[in-house]
PDB file of C-alpha atoms in Angstrom:
ATOM      1  CA  UNK A   1      18.606 -19.581 -17.700  1.00  0.00           C
ATOM      2  CA  UNK A   2      20.422 -17.521 -15.094  1.00  0.00           C
ATOM      3  CA  UNK A   3      18.878 -14.662 -13.156  1.00  0.00           C
ATOM      4  CA  UNK A   4      21.190 -11.676 -13.614  1.00  0.00           C
ATOM      5  CA  UNK A   5      19.295  -8.987 -11.700  1.00  0.00           C
ATOM      6  CA  UNK A   6      16.123  -7.973  -9.873  1.00  0.00           C
ATOM      7  CA  UNK A   7      14.041  -4.847 -10.278  1.00  0.00           C
ATOM      8  CA  UNK A   8      12.734  -2.576  -7.542  1.00  0.00           C
ATOM      9  CA  UNK A   9       9.392  -0.887  -8.284  1.00  0.00           C
ATOM     10  CA  UNK A  10       6.471   0.597  -6.371  1.00  0.00           C
ATOM     11  CA  UNK A  11       4.204  -2.321  -7.333  1.00  0.00           C
ATOM     12  CA  UNK A  12       3.991  -4.702  -4.391  1.00  0.00           C
ATOM     13  CA  UNK A  13       1.160  -6.806  -5.836  1.00  0.00           C
ATOM     14  CA  UNK A  14      -0.240  -7.648  -9.266  1.00  0.00           C
ATOM     15  CA  UNK A  15      -3.311  -5.411  -8.996  1.00  0.00           C
ATOM     16  CA  UNK A  16      -2.474  -1.941 -10.248  1.00  0.00           C
ATOM     17  CA  UNK A  17       0.518  -2.807 -12.430  1.00  0.00           C
ATOM     18  CA  UNK A  18       0.224  -1.093 -15.854  1.00  0.00           C
ATOM     19  CA  UNK A  19      -1.002  -3.481 -18.539  1.00  0.00           C
ATOM     20  CA  UNK A  20       2.030  -2.910 -20.761  1.00  0.00           C
ATOM     21  CA  UNK A  21       5.412  -1.270 -20.434  1.00  0.00           C
ATOM     22  CA  UNK A  22       5.520   2.403 -21.358  1.00  0.00           C
ATOM     23  CA  UNK A  23       1.818   3.046 -20.747  1.00  0.00           C
ATOM     24  CA  UNK A  24       2.630   4.900 -17.524  1.00  0.00           C
ATOM     25  CA  UNK A  25       5.862   6.773 -18.199  1.00  0.00           C
ATOM     26  CA  UNK A  26       5.965   8.014 -14.600  1.00  0.00           C
ATOM     27  CA  UNK A  27       6.319   4.453 -13.297  1.00  0.00           C
ATOM     28  CA  UNK A  28       9.980   4.113 -12.351  1.00  0.00           C
ATOM     29  CA  UNK A  29      12.231   1.257 -11.282  1.00  0.00           C
ATOM     30  CA  UNK A  30      15.802   0.318 -10.403  1.00  0.00           C
ATOM     31  CA  UNK A  31      17.391  -2.790 -11.903  1.00  0.00           C
ATOM     32  CA  UNK A  32      20.087  -4.056  -9.532  1.00  0.00           C
ATOM     33  CA  UNK A  33      22.444  -6.752 -10.777  1.00  0.00           C
ATOM     34  CA  UNK A  34      23.781  -9.835  -9.078  1.00  0.00           C
ATOM     35  CA  UNK A  35      27.426  -9.484  -8.087  1.00  0.00           C
ATOM     36  CA  UNK A  36      28.578 -11.887 -10.807  1.00  0.00           C
ATOM     37  CA  UNK A  37      27.100  -9.674 -13.530  1.00  0.00           C
ATOM     38  CA  UNK A  38      27.703  -6.276 -11.918  1.00  0.00           C
ATOM     39  CA  UNK A  39      30.786  -5.683 -14.032  1.00  0.00           C
ATOM     40  CA  UNK A  40      31.233  -2.185 -15.548  1.00  0.00           C
ATOM     41  CA  UNK A  41      32.695  -3.571 -18.781  1.00  0.00           C
ATOM     42  CA  UNK A  42      29.452  -5.453 -19.446  1.00  0.00           C
ATOM     43  CA  UNK A  43      27.568  -2.130 -19.664  1.00  0.00           C
ATOM     44  CA  UNK A  44      30.043  -0.213 -21.824  1.00  0.00           C
ATOM     45  CA  UNK A  45      28.087   1.810 -24.387  1.00  0.00           C
ATOM     46  CA  UNK A  46      24.642   1.146 -22.874  1.00  0.00           C
ATOM     47  CA  UNK A  47      24.302   4.744 -21.641  1.00  0.00           C
ATOM     48  CA  UNK A  48      24.080   5.867 -25.289  1.00  0.00           C
ATOM     49  CA  UNK A  49      20.721   4.115 -25.765  1.00  0.00           C
ATOM     50  CA  UNK A  50      17.441   5.721 -24.712  1.00  0.00           C
ATOM     51  CA  UNK A  51      15.494   2.454 -24.222  1.00  0.00           C
ATOM     52  CA  UNK A  52      16.183  -1.167 -23.378  1.00  0.00           C
ATOM     53  CA  UNK A  53      14.447  -4.509 -23.730  1.00  0.00           C
ATOM     54  CA  UNK A  54      14.126  -6.345 -20.430  1.00  0.00           C
ATOM     55  CA  UNK A  55      13.579 -10.114 -20.441  1.00  0.00           C
ATOM     56  CA  UNK A  56      12.145 -11.259 -17.114  1.00  0.00           C
ATOM     57  CA  UNK A  57      10.306 -13.985 -15.228  1.00  0.00           C
ATOM     58  CA  UNK A  58       6.617 -13.978 -14.313  1.00  0.00           C
ATOM     59  CA  UNK A  59       7.763 -15.117 -10.874  1.00  0.00           C
ATOM     60  CA  UNK A  60       4.243 -15.174  -9.421  1.00  0.00           C
ATOM     61  CA  UNK A  61       2.843 -17.228 -12.317  1.00  0.00           C
ATOM     62  CA  UNK A  62       5.292 -20.139 -12.544  1.00  0.00           C
ATOM     63  CA  UNK A  63       3.414 -23.434 -12.863  1.00  0.00           C
ATOM     64  CA  UNK A  64       3.971 -26.937 -14.179  1.00  0.00           C
ATOM     65  CA  UNK A  65       0.916 -27.099 -16.450  1.00  0.00           C
ATOM     66  CA  UNK A  66      -0.303 -24.722 -19.132  1.00  0.00           C
ATOM     67  CA  UNK A  67      -3.410 -24.035 -21.192  1.00  0.00           C
ATOM     68  CA  UNK A  68      -3.493 -23.394 -24.949  1.00  0.00           C
ATOM     69  CA  UNK A  69      -6.129 -20.686 -24.396  1.00  0.00           C
ATOM     70  CA  UNK A  70      -6.459 -17.894 -21.850  1.00  0.00           C
ATOM     71  CA  UNK A  71      -9.016 -15.216 -20.964  1.00  0.00           C
ATOM     72  CA  UNK A  72      -7.440 -11.778 -21.627  1.00  0.00           C
ATOM     73  CA  UNK A  73      -8.687  -9.174 -19.099  1.00  0.00           C
ATOM     74  CA  UNK A  74      -8.861  -6.647 -21.952  1.00  0.00           C
ATOM     75  CA  UNK A  75     -11.656  -8.713 -23.491  1.00  0.00           C
ATOM     76  CA  UNK A  76     -13.632  -8.740 -20.262  1.00  0.00           C
ATOM     77  CA  UNK A  77     -12.339 -12.099 -19.081  1.00  0.00           C
ATOM     78  CA  UNK A  78     -15.134 -13.917 -20.929  1.00  0.00           C
ATOM     79  CA  UNK A  79     -13.552 -14.642 -24.305  1.00  0.00           C
ATOM     80  CA  UNK A  80     -10.765 -17.151 -24.833  1.00  0.00           C
ATOM     81  CA  UNK A  81      -7.816 -16.472 -27.112  1.00  0.00           C
ATOM     82  CA  UNK A  82      -4.761 -18.542 -27.953  1.00  0.00           C
ATOM     83  CA  UNK A  83      -2.041 -18.087 -25.366  1.00  0.00           C
ATOM     84  CA  UNK A  84       0.444 -17.154 -28.098  1.00  0.00           C
ATOM     85  CA  UNK A  85      -1.917 -14.393 -29.293  1.00  0.00           C
ATOM     86  CA  UNK A  86      -1.782 -12.751 -25.853  1.00  0.00           C
ATOM     87  CA  UNK A  87       0.686 -11.461 -23.300  1.00  0.00           C
ATOM     88  CA  UNK A  88      -0.835 -13.479 -20.497  1.00  0.00           C
ATOM     89  CA  UNK A  89       1.611 -14.487 -17.726  1.00  0.00           C
ATOM     90  CA  UNK A  90       0.245 -18.055 -17.815  1.00  0.00           C
ATOM     91  CA  UNK A  91       2.464 -19.508 -20.535  1.00  0.00           C
ATOM     92  CA  UNK A  92       4.465 -22.690 -21.170  1.00  0.00           C
ATOM     93  CA  UNK A  93       7.485 -20.641 -20.056  1.00  0.00           C
ATOM     94  CA  UNK A  94       6.782 -17.807 -17.618  1.00  0.00           C
ATOM     95  CA  UNK A  95       8.795 -15.204 -19.528  1.00  0.00           C
ATOM     96  CA  UNK A  96       7.923 -11.530 -19.917  1.00  0.00           C
ATOM     97  CA  UNK A  97       9.334  -8.839 -22.209  1.00  0.00           C
ATOM     98  CA  UNK A  98       9.240  -5.086 -21.570  1.00  0.00           C
ATOM     99  CA  UNK A  99      10.586  -2.065 -23.445  1.00  0.00           C
ATOM    100  CA  UNK A 100      11.663   0.468 -20.805  1.00  0.00           C
ATOM    101  CA  UNK A 101      13.163   3.933 -20.976  1.00  0.00           C
ATOM    102  CA  UNK A 102      16.726   3.967 -19.693  1.00  0.00           C
ATOM    103  CA  UNK A 103      17.045   7.068 -17.538  1.00  0.00           C
ATOM    104  CA  UNK A 104      20.516   6.473 -16.119  1.00  0.00           C
ATOM    105  CA  UNK A 105      23.270   3.912 -15.667  1.00  0.00           C
ATOM    106  CA  UNK A 106      24.622   4.232 -12.122  1.00  0.00           C
ATOM    107  CA  UNK A 107      27.851   2.764 -10.803  1.00  0.00           C
ATOM    108  CA  UNK A 108      27.260   2.437  -7.056  1.00  0.00           C
ATOM    109  CA  UNK A 109      30.026   1.463  -4.635  1.00  0.00           C
ATOM    110  CA  UNK A 110      27.531  -0.281  -2.353  1.00  0.00           C
ATOM    111  CA  UNK A 111      24.986  -1.819  -4.786  1.00  0.00           C
ATOM    112  CA  UNK A 112      27.052  -2.241  -7.937  1.00  0.00           C
ATOM    113  CA  UNK A 113      25.511  -1.496 -11.341  1.00  0.00           C
ATOM    114  CA  UNK A 114      22.022   0.029 -11.235  1.00  0.00           C
ATOM    115  CA  UNK A 115      19.862   0.806 -14.256  1.00  0.00           C
ATOM    116  CA  UNK A 116      17.285   3.505 -13.560  1.00  0.00           C
ATOM    117  CA  UNK A 117      14.275   2.958 -15.816  1.00  0.00           C
ATOM    118  CA  UNK A 118      10.792   4.353 -16.392  1.00  0.00           C
ATOM    119  CA  UNK A 119       7.616   3.022 -17.965  1.00  0.00           C
ATOM    120  CA  UNK A 120       7.942  -0.074 -15.773  1.00  0.00           C
ATOM    121  CA  UNK A 121       5.241  -2.752 -15.683  1.00  0.00           C
ATOM    122  CA  UNK A 122       6.989  -5.216 -13.350  1.00  0.00           C
ATOM    123  CA  UNK A 123       6.247  -6.400  -9.835  1.00  0.00           C
ATOM    124  CA  UNK A 124       8.728  -5.342  -7.177  1.00  0.00           C
ATOM    125  CA  UNK A 125      11.459  -7.989  -6.906  1.00  0.00           C
ATOM    126  CA  UNK A 126      10.877  -9.481 -10.365  1.00  0.00           C
ATOM    127  CA  UNK A 127      13.859 -11.595 -11.537  1.00  0.00           C
ATOM    128  CA  UNK A 128      15.590 -10.345 -14.697  1.00  0.00           C
ATOM    129  CA  UNK A 129      17.070 -12.739 -17.271  1.00  0.00           C
ATOM    130  CA  UNK A 130      18.614 -10.328 -19.756  1.00  0.00           C
ATOM    131  CA  UNK A 131      18.996  -6.735 -20.932  1.00  0.00           C
ATOM    132  CA  UNK A 132      19.261  -5.731 -24.595  1.00  0.00           C
ATOM    133  CA  UNK A 133      19.340  -2.285 -26.241  1.00  0.00           C
ATOM    134  CA  UNK A 134      16.208  -1.123 -28.043  1.00  0.00           C
ATOM    135  CA  UNK A 135      17.053  -0.393 -31.700  1.00  0.00           C
ATOM    136  CA  UNK A 136      14.643   2.118 -33.300  1.00  0.00           C
ATOM    137  CA  UNK A 137      15.608   1.215 -36.880  1.00  0.00           C
ATOM    138  CA  UNK A 138      14.775  -2.463 -36.317  1.00  0.00           C
ATOM    139  CA  UNK A 139      12.390  -2.640 -33.367  1.00  0.00           C
ATOM    140  CA  UNK A 140       9.932   0.097 -34.367  1.00  0.00           C
ATOM    141  CA  UNK A 141       7.406  -1.064 -36.978  1.00  0.00           C
ATOM    142  CA  UNK A 142       5.000   1.846 -37.690  1.00  0.00           C
ATOM    143  CA  UNK A 143       2.633  -0.195 -39.887  1.00  0.00           C
ATOM    144  CA  UNK A 144       2.349  -3.134 -37.496  1.00  0.00           C
ATOM    145  CA  UNK A 145      -1.162  -4.501 -36.856  1.00  0.00           C
ATOM    146  CA  UNK A 146      -2.348  -4.981 -33.270  1.00  0.00           C
ATOM    147  CA  UNK A 147      -4.868  -7.791 -33.764  1.00  0.00           C
ATOM    148  CA  UNK A 148      -7.838  -7.871 -31.402  1.00  0.00           C
ATOM    149  CA  UNK A 149      -6.361  -5.071 -29.272  1.00  0.00           C
ATOM    150  CA  UNK A 150      -6.972  -2.448 -31.963  1.00  0.00           C
ATOM    151  CA  UNK A 151     -10.732  -2.549 -31.436  1.00  0.00           C
ATOM    152  CA  UNK A 152     -10.422  -1.851 -27.712  1.00  0.00           C
ATOM    153  CA  UNK A 153     -11.117   1.549 -26.243  1.00  0.00           C
ATOM    154  CA  UNK A 154      -8.190   3.270 -24.598  1.00  0.00           C
ATOM    155  CA  UNK A 155      -8.985   3.465 -20.895  1.00  0.00           C
ATOM    156  CA  UNK A 156      -8.070   6.659 -19.078  1.00  0.00           C
ATOM    157  CA  UNK A 157      -9.872   7.987 -16.044  1.00  0.00           C
ATOM    158  CA  UNK A 158     -10.139  11.392 -14.434  1.00  0.00           C
ATOM    159  CA  UNK A 159      -8.614  11.075 -10.961  1.00  0.00           C
ATOM    160  CA  UNK A 160     -10.320  12.852  -8.058  1.00  0.00           C
ATOM    161  CA  UNK A 161      -7.664  12.811  -5.336  1.00  0.00           C
ATOM    162  CA  UNK A 162      -8.804  14.902  -2.338  1.00  0.00           C
ATOM    163  CA  UNK A 163      -6.034  17.191  -1.123  1.00  0.00           C
ATOM    164  CA  UNK A 164      -6.247  15.942   2.468  1.00  0.00           C
ATOM    165  CA  UNK A 165      -5.505  12.407   1.221  1.00  0.00           C
ATOM    166  CA  UNK A 166      -2.901  13.413  -1.357  1.00  0.00           C
ATOM    167  CA  UNK A 167      -0.801  15.111   1.322  1.00  0.00           C
ATOM    168  CA  UNK A 168      -0.503  11.710   3.010  1.00  0.00           C
ATOM    169  CA  UNK A 169       1.584  10.501   0.055  1.00  0.00           C
ATOM    170  CA  UNK A 170       5.265  11.406  -0.277  1.00  0.00           C
ATOM    171  CA  UNK A 171       5.594  14.245  -2.785  1.00  0.00           C
ATOM    172  CA  UNK A 172       7.960  12.313  -5.060  1.00  0.00           C
ATOM    173  CA  UNK A 173       5.387   9.491  -5.383  1.00  0.00           C
ATOM    174  CA  UNK A 174       2.304  11.559  -6.162  1.00  0.00           C
ATOM    175  CA  UNK A 175       2.705  12.035  -9.919  1.00  0.00           C
ATOM    176  CA  UNK A 176       3.367   8.343 -10.570  1.00  0.00           C
ATOM    177  CA  UNK A 177       0.513   7.238  -8.321  1.00  0.00           C
ATOM    178  CA  UNK A 178      -1.986   9.503 -10.065  1.00  0.00           C
ATOM    179  CA  UNK A 179      -0.766   8.278 -13.465  1.00  0.00           C
ATOM    180  CA  UNK A 180      -1.227   4.630 -12.433  1.00  0.00           C
ATOM    181  CA  UNK A 181      -4.751   5.370 -11.192  1.00  0.00           C
ATOM    182  CA  UNK A 182      -5.567   7.273 -14.391  1.00  0.00           C
ATOM    183  CA  UNK A 183      -4.644   4.182 -16.432  1.00  0.00           C
ATOM    184  CA  UNK A 184      -7.531   2.320 -14.690  1.00  0.00           C
ATOM    185  CA  UNK A 185      -6.097  -0.518 -12.569  1.00  0.00           C
ATOM    186  CA  UNK A 186      -9.340  -2.522 -12.645  1.00  0.00           C
ATOM    187  CA  UNK A 187      -9.931  -5.586 -14.833  1.00  0.00           C
ATOM    188  CA  UNK A 188     -12.149  -4.492 -17.720  1.00  0.00           C
ATOM    189  CA  UNK A 189     -14.975  -6.769 -16.567  1.00  0.00           C
ATOM    190  CA  UNK A 190     -15.342  -4.938 -13.233  1.00  0.00           C
ATOM    191  CA  UNK A 191     -17.611  -1.893 -13.428  1.00  0.00           C
ATOM    192  CA  UNK A 192     -19.447  -1.578 -10.115  1.00  0.00           C
ATOM    193  CA  UNK A 193     -19.623   2.096  -9.012  1.00  0.00           C
ATOM    194  CA  UNK A 194     -20.331   0.998  -5.423  1.00  0.00           C
ATOM    195  CA  UNK A 195     -17.303  -1.240  -5.118  1.00  0.00           C
ATOM    196  CA  UNK A 196     -14.298  -0.012  -3.143  1.00  0.00           C
ATOM    197  CA  UNK A 197     -11.031  -1.197  -4.671  1.00  0.00           C
ATOM    198  CA  UNK A 198      -7.731  -1.516  -2.848  1.00  0.00           C
ATOM    199  CA  UNK A 199      -4.287  -1.164  -4.411  1.00  0.00           C
ATOM    200  CA  UNK A 200      -0.775  -1.266  -2.980  1.00  0.00           C
ATOM    201  CA  UNK A 201       1.639   1.346  -4.262  1.00  0.00           C
ATOM    202  CA  UNK A 202       5.073   1.919  -2.727  1.00  0.00           C
ATOM    203  CA  UNK A 203       4.420   1.922   1.033  1.00  0.00           C
ATOM    204  CA  UNK A 204       0.754   2.898   0.711  1.00  0.00           C
ATOM    205  CA  UNK A 205      -2.600   1.156   0.520  1.00  0.00           C
ATOM    206  CA  UNK A 206      -4.896   3.162  -1.753  1.00  0.00           C
ATOM    207  CA  UNK A 207      -8.682   2.789  -1.651  1.00  0.00           C
ATOM    208  CA  UNK A 208     -10.822   4.110  -4.499  1.00  0.00           C
ATOM    209  CA  UNK A 209     -14.122   3.868  -6.361  1.00  0.00           C
ATOM    210  CA  UNK A 210     -14.845   4.322 -10.071  1.00  0.00           C
ATOM    211  CA  UNK A 211     -18.034   5.860 -11.388  1.00  0.00           C
ATOM    212  CA  UNK A 212     -18.145   6.236 -15.166  1.00  0.00           C
ATOM    213  CA  UNK A 213     -14.868   7.851 -16.200  1.00  0.00           C
ATOM    214  CA  UNK A 214     -14.029   9.247 -12.751  1.00  0.00           C
ATOM    215  CA  UNK A 215     -11.857   7.495 -10.184  1.00  0.00           C
ATOM    216  CA  UNK A 216     -12.174   8.888  -6.664  1.00  0.00           C
ATOM    217  CA  UNK A 217      -9.599   8.108  -3.993  1.00  0.00           C
ATOM    218  CA  UNK A 218     -11.423   7.418  -0.707  1.00  0.00           C
ATOM    219  CA  UNK A 219      -8.590   6.514   1.650  1.00  0.00           C
ATOM    220  CA  UNK A 220      -4.801   6.364   1.892  1.00  0.00           C
ATOM    221  CA  UNK A 221      -2.986   4.356   4.551  1.00  0.00           C
ATOM    222  CA  UNK A 222       0.748   3.992   4.980  1.00  0.00           C
ATOM    223  CA  UNK A 223       1.739   0.374   5.591  1.00  0.00           C
TER     224      UNK A 223
END
């Protein structure tokens, strides 16, 4: 399989990336294509679609071996499920699939074709294998059943972001950062109110604690 593009996002490490695409609509990205595939004709008609499927590589999880069962973080990391019943990155083939909102198709003289997307759940620099249009009449299944995920509580936190720390973040990054924090970046099995967590976002290192349903930002450092 050929890598056709890479995506630029604000997620510089695995911790803090939304668990699924679309969960944090404020999370944006730019898909920049390799010169061979940056051909305007290849994108003719794509601007008429609101969403796209992105097929990509779990580039930080490529390994020779695999396990038939994994421990989904959503189940606390203590219960094993079949790898094909999960979206774990540790698979026989390290392939991911995301449905992203297509905000704009840009034709740049310096960078070639750029797809501006939102709802991204990909690490910065992730290799892209393919792009396909999302088709509402075929891809949306209202009566679909979500298996073991349907019994899980939706996790959203109130974010306490002191003003003196928030002003240390570029204004155009604030809304997305607060949305990512609200989605609870922690693994579900971590619930220590005394623990200070660290998360990279864009050019910042964010420190925070979580007590009950409240996340409090304790420090912001620009890297």
